[in-house]
PDB file of C-alpha atoms in Angstrom:
ATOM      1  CA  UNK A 298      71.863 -92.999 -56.681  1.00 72.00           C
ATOM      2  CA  UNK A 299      69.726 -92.022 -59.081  1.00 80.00           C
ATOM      3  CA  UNK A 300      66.714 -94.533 -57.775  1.00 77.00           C
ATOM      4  CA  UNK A 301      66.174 -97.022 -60.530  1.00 79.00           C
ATOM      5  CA  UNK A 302      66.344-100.519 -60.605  1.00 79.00           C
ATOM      6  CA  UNK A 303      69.878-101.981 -61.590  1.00 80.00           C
ATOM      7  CA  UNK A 304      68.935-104.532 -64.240  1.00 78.00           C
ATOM      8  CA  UNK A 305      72.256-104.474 -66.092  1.00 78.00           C
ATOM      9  CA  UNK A 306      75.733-105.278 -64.177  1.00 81.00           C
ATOM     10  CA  UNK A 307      76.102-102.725 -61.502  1.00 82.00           C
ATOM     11  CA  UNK A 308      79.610-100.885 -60.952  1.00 84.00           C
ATOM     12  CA  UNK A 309      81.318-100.062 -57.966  1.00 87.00           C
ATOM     13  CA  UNK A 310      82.554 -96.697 -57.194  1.00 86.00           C
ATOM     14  CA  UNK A 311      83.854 -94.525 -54.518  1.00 86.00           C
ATOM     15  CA  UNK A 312      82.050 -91.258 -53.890  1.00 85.00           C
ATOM     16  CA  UNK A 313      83.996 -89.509 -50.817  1.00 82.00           C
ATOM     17  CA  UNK A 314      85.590 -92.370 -49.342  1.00 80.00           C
ATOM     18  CA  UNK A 315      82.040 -94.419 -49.609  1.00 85.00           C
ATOM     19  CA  UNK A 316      81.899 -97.537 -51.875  1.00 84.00           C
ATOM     20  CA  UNK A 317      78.527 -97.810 -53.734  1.00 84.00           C
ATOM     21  CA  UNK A 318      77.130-100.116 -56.083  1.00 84.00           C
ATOM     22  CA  UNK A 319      75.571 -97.779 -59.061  1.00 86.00           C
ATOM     23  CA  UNK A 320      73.784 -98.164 -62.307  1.00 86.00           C
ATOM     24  CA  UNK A 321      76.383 -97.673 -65.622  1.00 83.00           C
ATOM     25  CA  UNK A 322      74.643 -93.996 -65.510  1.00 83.00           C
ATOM     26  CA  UNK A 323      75.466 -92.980 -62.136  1.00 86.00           C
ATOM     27  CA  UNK A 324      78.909 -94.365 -62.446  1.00 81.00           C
ATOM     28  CA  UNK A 325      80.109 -90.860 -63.746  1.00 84.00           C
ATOM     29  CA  UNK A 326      79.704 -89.413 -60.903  1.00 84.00           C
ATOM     30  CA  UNK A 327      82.417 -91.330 -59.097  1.00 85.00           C
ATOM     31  CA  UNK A 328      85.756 -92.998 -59.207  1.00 85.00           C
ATOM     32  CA  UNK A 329      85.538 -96.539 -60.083  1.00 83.00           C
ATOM     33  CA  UNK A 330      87.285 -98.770 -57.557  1.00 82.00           C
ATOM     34  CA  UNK A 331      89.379-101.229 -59.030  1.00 78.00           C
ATOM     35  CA  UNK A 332      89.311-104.829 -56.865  1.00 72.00           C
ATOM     36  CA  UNK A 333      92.527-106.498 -56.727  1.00 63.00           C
ATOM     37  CA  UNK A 334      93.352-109.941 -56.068  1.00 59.00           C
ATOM     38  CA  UNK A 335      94.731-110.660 -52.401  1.00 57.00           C
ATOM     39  CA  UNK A 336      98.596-111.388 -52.583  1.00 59.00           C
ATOM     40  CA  UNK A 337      99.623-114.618 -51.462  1.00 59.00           C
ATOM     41  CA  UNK A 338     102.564-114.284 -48.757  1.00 55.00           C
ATOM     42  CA  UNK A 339     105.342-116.396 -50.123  1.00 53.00           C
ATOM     43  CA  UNK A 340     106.256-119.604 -48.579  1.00 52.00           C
ATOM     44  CA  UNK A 341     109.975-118.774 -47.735  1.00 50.00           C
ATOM     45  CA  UNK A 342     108.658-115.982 -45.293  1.00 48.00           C
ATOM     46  CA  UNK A 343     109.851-115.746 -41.956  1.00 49.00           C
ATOM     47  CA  UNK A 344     110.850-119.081 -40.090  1.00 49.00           C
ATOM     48  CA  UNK A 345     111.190-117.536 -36.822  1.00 49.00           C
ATOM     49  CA  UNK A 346     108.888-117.877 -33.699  1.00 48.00           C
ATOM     50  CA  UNK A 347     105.828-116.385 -33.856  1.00 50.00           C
ATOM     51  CA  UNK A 348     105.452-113.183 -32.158  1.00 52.00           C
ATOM     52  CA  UNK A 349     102.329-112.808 -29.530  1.00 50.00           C
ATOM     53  CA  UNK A 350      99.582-111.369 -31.014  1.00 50.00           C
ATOM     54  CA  UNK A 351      95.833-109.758 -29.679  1.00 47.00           C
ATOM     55  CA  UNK A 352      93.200-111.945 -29.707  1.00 48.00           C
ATOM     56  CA  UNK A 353      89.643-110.834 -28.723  1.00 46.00           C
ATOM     57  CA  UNK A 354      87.609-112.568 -25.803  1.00 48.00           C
ATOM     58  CA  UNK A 355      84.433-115.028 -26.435  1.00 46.00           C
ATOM     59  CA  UNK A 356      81.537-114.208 -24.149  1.00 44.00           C
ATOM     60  CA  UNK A 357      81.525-117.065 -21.485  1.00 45.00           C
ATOM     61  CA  UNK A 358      78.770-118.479 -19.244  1.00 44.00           C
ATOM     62  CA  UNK A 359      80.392-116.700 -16.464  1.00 46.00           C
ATOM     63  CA  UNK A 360      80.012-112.777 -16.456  1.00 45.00           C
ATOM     64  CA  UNK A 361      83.007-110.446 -17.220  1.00 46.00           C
ATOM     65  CA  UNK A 362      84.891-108.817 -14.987  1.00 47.00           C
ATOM     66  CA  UNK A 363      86.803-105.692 -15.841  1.00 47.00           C
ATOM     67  CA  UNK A 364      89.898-106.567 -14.081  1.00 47.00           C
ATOM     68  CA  UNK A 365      91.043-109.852 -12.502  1.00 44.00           C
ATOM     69  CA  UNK A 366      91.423-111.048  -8.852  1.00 56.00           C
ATOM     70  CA  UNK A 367      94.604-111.692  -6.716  1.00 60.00           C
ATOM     71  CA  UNK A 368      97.614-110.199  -8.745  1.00 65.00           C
ATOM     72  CA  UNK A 369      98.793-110.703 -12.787  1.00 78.00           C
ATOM     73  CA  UNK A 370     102.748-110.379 -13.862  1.00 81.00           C
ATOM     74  CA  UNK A 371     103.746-107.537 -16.070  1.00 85.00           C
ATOM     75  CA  UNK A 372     106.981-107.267 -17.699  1.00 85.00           C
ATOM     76  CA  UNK A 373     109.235-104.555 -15.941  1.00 87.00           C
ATOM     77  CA  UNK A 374     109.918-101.318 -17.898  1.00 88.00           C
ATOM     78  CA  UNK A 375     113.978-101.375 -17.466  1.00 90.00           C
ATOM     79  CA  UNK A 376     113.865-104.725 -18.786  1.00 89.00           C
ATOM     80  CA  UNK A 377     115.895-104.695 -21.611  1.00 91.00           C
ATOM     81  CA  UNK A 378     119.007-102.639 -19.808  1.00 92.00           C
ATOM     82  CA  UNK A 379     118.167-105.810 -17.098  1.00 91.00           C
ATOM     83  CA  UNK A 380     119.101-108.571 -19.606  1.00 91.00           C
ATOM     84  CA  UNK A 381     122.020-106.700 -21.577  1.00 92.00           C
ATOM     85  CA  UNK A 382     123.689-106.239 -18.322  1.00 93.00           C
ATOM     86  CA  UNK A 383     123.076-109.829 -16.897  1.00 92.00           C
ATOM     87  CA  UNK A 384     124.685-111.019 -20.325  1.00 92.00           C
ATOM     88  CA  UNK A 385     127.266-108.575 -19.816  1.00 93.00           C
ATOM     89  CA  UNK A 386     128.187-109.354 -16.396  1.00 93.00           C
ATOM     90  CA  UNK A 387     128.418-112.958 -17.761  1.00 92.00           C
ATOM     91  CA  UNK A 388     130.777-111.943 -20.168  1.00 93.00           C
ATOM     92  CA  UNK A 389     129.440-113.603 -23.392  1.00 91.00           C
ATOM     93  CA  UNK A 390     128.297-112.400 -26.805  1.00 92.00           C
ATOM     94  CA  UNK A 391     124.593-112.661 -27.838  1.00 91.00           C
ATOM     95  CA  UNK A 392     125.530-115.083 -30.203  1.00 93.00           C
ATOM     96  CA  UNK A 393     126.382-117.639 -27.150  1.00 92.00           C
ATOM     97  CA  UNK A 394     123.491-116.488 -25.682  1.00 90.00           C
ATOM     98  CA  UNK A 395     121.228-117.137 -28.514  1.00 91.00           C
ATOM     99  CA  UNK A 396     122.906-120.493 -29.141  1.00 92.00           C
ATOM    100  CA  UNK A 397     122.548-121.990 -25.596  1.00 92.00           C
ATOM    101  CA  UNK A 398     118.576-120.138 -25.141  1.00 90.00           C
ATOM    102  CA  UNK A 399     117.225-121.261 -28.993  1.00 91.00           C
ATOM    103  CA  UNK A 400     116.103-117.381 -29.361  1.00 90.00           C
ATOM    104  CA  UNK A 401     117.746-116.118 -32.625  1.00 92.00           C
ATOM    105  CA  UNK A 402     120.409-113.050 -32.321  1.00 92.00           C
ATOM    106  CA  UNK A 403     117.978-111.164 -33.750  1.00 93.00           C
ATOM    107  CA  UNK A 404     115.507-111.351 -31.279  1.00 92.00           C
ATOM    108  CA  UNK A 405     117.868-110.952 -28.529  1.00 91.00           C
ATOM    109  CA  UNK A 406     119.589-107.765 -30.638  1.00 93.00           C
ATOM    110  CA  UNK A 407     115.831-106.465 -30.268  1.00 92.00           C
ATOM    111  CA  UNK A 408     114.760-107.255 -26.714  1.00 90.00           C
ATOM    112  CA  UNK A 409     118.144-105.342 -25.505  1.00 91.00           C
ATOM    113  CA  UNK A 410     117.649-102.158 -27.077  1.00 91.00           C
ATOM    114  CA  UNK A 411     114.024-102.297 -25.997  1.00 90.00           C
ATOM    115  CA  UNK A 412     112.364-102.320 -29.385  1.00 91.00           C
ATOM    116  CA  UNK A 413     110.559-105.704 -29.366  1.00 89.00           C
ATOM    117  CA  UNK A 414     108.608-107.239 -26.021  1.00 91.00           C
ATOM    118  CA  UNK A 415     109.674-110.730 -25.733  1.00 89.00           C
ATOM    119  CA  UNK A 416     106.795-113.558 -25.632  1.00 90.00           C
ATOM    120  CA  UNK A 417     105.678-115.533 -22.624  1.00 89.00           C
ATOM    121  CA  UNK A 418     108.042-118.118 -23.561  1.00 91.00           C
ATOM    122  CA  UNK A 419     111.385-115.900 -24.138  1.00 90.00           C
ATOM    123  CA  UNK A 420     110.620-114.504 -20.691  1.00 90.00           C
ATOM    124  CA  UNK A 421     110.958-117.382 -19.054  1.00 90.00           C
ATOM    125  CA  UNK A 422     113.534-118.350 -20.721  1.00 91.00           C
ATOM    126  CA  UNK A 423     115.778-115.311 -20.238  1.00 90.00           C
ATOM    127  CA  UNK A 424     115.030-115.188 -16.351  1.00 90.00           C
ATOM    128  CA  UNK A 425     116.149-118.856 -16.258  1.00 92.00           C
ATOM    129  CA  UNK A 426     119.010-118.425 -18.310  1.00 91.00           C
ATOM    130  CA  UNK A 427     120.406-115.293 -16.354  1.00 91.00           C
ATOM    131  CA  UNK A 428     118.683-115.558 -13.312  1.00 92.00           C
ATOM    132  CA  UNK A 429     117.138-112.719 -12.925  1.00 91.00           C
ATOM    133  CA  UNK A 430     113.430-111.359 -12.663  1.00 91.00           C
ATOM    134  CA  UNK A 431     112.259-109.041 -15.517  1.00 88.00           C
ATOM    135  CA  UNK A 432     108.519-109.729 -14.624  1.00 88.00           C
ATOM    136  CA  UNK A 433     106.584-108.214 -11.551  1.00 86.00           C
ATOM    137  CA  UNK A 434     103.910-109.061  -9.946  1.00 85.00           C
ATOM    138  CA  UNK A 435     100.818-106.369 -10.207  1.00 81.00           C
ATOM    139  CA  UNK A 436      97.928-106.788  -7.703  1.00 79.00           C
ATOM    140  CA  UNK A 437      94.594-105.387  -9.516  1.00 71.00           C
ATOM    141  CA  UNK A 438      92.329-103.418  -6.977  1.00 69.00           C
ATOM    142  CA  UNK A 439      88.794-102.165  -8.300  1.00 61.00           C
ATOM    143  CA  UNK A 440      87.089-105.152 -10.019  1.00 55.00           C
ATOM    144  CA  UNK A 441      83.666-104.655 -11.347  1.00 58.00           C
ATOM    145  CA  UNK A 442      81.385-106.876 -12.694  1.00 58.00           C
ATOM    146  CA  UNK A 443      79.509-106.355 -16.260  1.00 57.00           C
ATOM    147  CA  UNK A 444      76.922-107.584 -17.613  1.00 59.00           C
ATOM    148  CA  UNK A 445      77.154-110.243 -19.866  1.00 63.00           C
ATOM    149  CA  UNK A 446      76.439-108.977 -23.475  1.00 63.00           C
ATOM    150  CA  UNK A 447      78.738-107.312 -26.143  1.00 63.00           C
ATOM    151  CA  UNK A 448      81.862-105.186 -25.206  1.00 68.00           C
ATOM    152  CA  UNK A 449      80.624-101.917 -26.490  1.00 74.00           C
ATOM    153  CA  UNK A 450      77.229-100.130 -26.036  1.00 77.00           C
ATOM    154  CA  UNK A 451      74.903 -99.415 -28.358  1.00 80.00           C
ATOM    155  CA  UNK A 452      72.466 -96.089 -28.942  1.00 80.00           C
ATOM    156  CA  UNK A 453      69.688 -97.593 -27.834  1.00 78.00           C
ATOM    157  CA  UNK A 454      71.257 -98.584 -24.400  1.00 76.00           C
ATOM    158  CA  UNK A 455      72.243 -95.086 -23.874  1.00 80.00           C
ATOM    159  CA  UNK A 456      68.886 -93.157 -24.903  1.00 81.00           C
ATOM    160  CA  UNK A 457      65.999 -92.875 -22.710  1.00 79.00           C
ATOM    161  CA  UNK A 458      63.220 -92.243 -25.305  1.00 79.00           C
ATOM    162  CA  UNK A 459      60.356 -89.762 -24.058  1.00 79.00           C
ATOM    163  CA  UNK A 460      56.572 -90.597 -25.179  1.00 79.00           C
ATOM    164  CA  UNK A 461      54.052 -87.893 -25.575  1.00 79.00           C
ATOM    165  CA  UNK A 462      50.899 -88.227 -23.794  1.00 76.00           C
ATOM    166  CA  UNK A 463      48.111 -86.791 -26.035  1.00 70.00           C
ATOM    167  CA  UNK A 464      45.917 -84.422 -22.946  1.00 60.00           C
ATOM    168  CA  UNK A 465      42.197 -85.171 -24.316  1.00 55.00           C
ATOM    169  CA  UNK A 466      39.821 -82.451 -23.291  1.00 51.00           C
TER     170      UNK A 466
END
């Protein structure tokens, strides 16, 4: 801050939200932020499958498109009323039902009152199971190729910059 070199230690210290490495004189101006050490998750955490998570795309040799050809599957919106009744209508508990599909009661519990979207997997294995369709098929329309390159633009693909031409007289 103050524009010297930092010869001793330097401390770290938040100044509105910003983290800066200071001098021991500057440090008074600021809070000093206190590093902790990462907690390790214990081992006896959950032992259930693992839910689907996002992962971001690599750039490929072939360019991206911003939607896909043909048609994709989506998972319906009344879908958990769709598997509550089909169990229903069988007339079993969700304990069979978890018993005779390997998905814990739990997970079933949640994908019937709508609060958790099952996997890939547990799809397929509920519309097996109960014989029903809880997936649809979605034709994309609109595809549009991009160039290939990062995801996001930068300012400098966005501003046109202007140069002055000096008029000699």
């Amino acid at each position: 801050m103050c524009g010297q070199e930092i010869n001793t230690r330097s401390i770290t210290i938040q100044i509105e939200g910003a983290e800066l490495l200071v001098c021991p004189s500057c440090s008074k101006h600021g809070k000093p932020v206190v590093k902790s050490k990462p907690k390790r998750p214990s081992t006896s955490a959950r032992t259930s499958s693992p839910r689907s998570t996002f992962t971001p795309r690599t750039s490929s040799s072939q360019p991206r498109r911003s939607g896909s050809f043909g048609s994709s599957k989506e998972l319906v919106t009344d879908f958990a009323e769709k598997v509550r009744l089909a169990r229903q209508k069988m007339k079993l508990s969700q304990k069979d039902v978890s018993i005779q599909t390997k998905i814990s009661v739990s997970e079933l519990q949640s994908i019937e009152t709508g609060k958790m979207r099952p996997s890939d997997d547990l799809i397929t294995r509920l519309e097996k199971y109960f014989n029903i369709k809880i997936t649809e098929e979605v034709k994309v329309y609109g595809t549009k190729e991009q160039k290939k390159g990062p995801a996001f633009q930068t300012l400098g693909d966005i501003v046109v910059i202007k140069k002055k031409k000096d008029d000699e007289e």
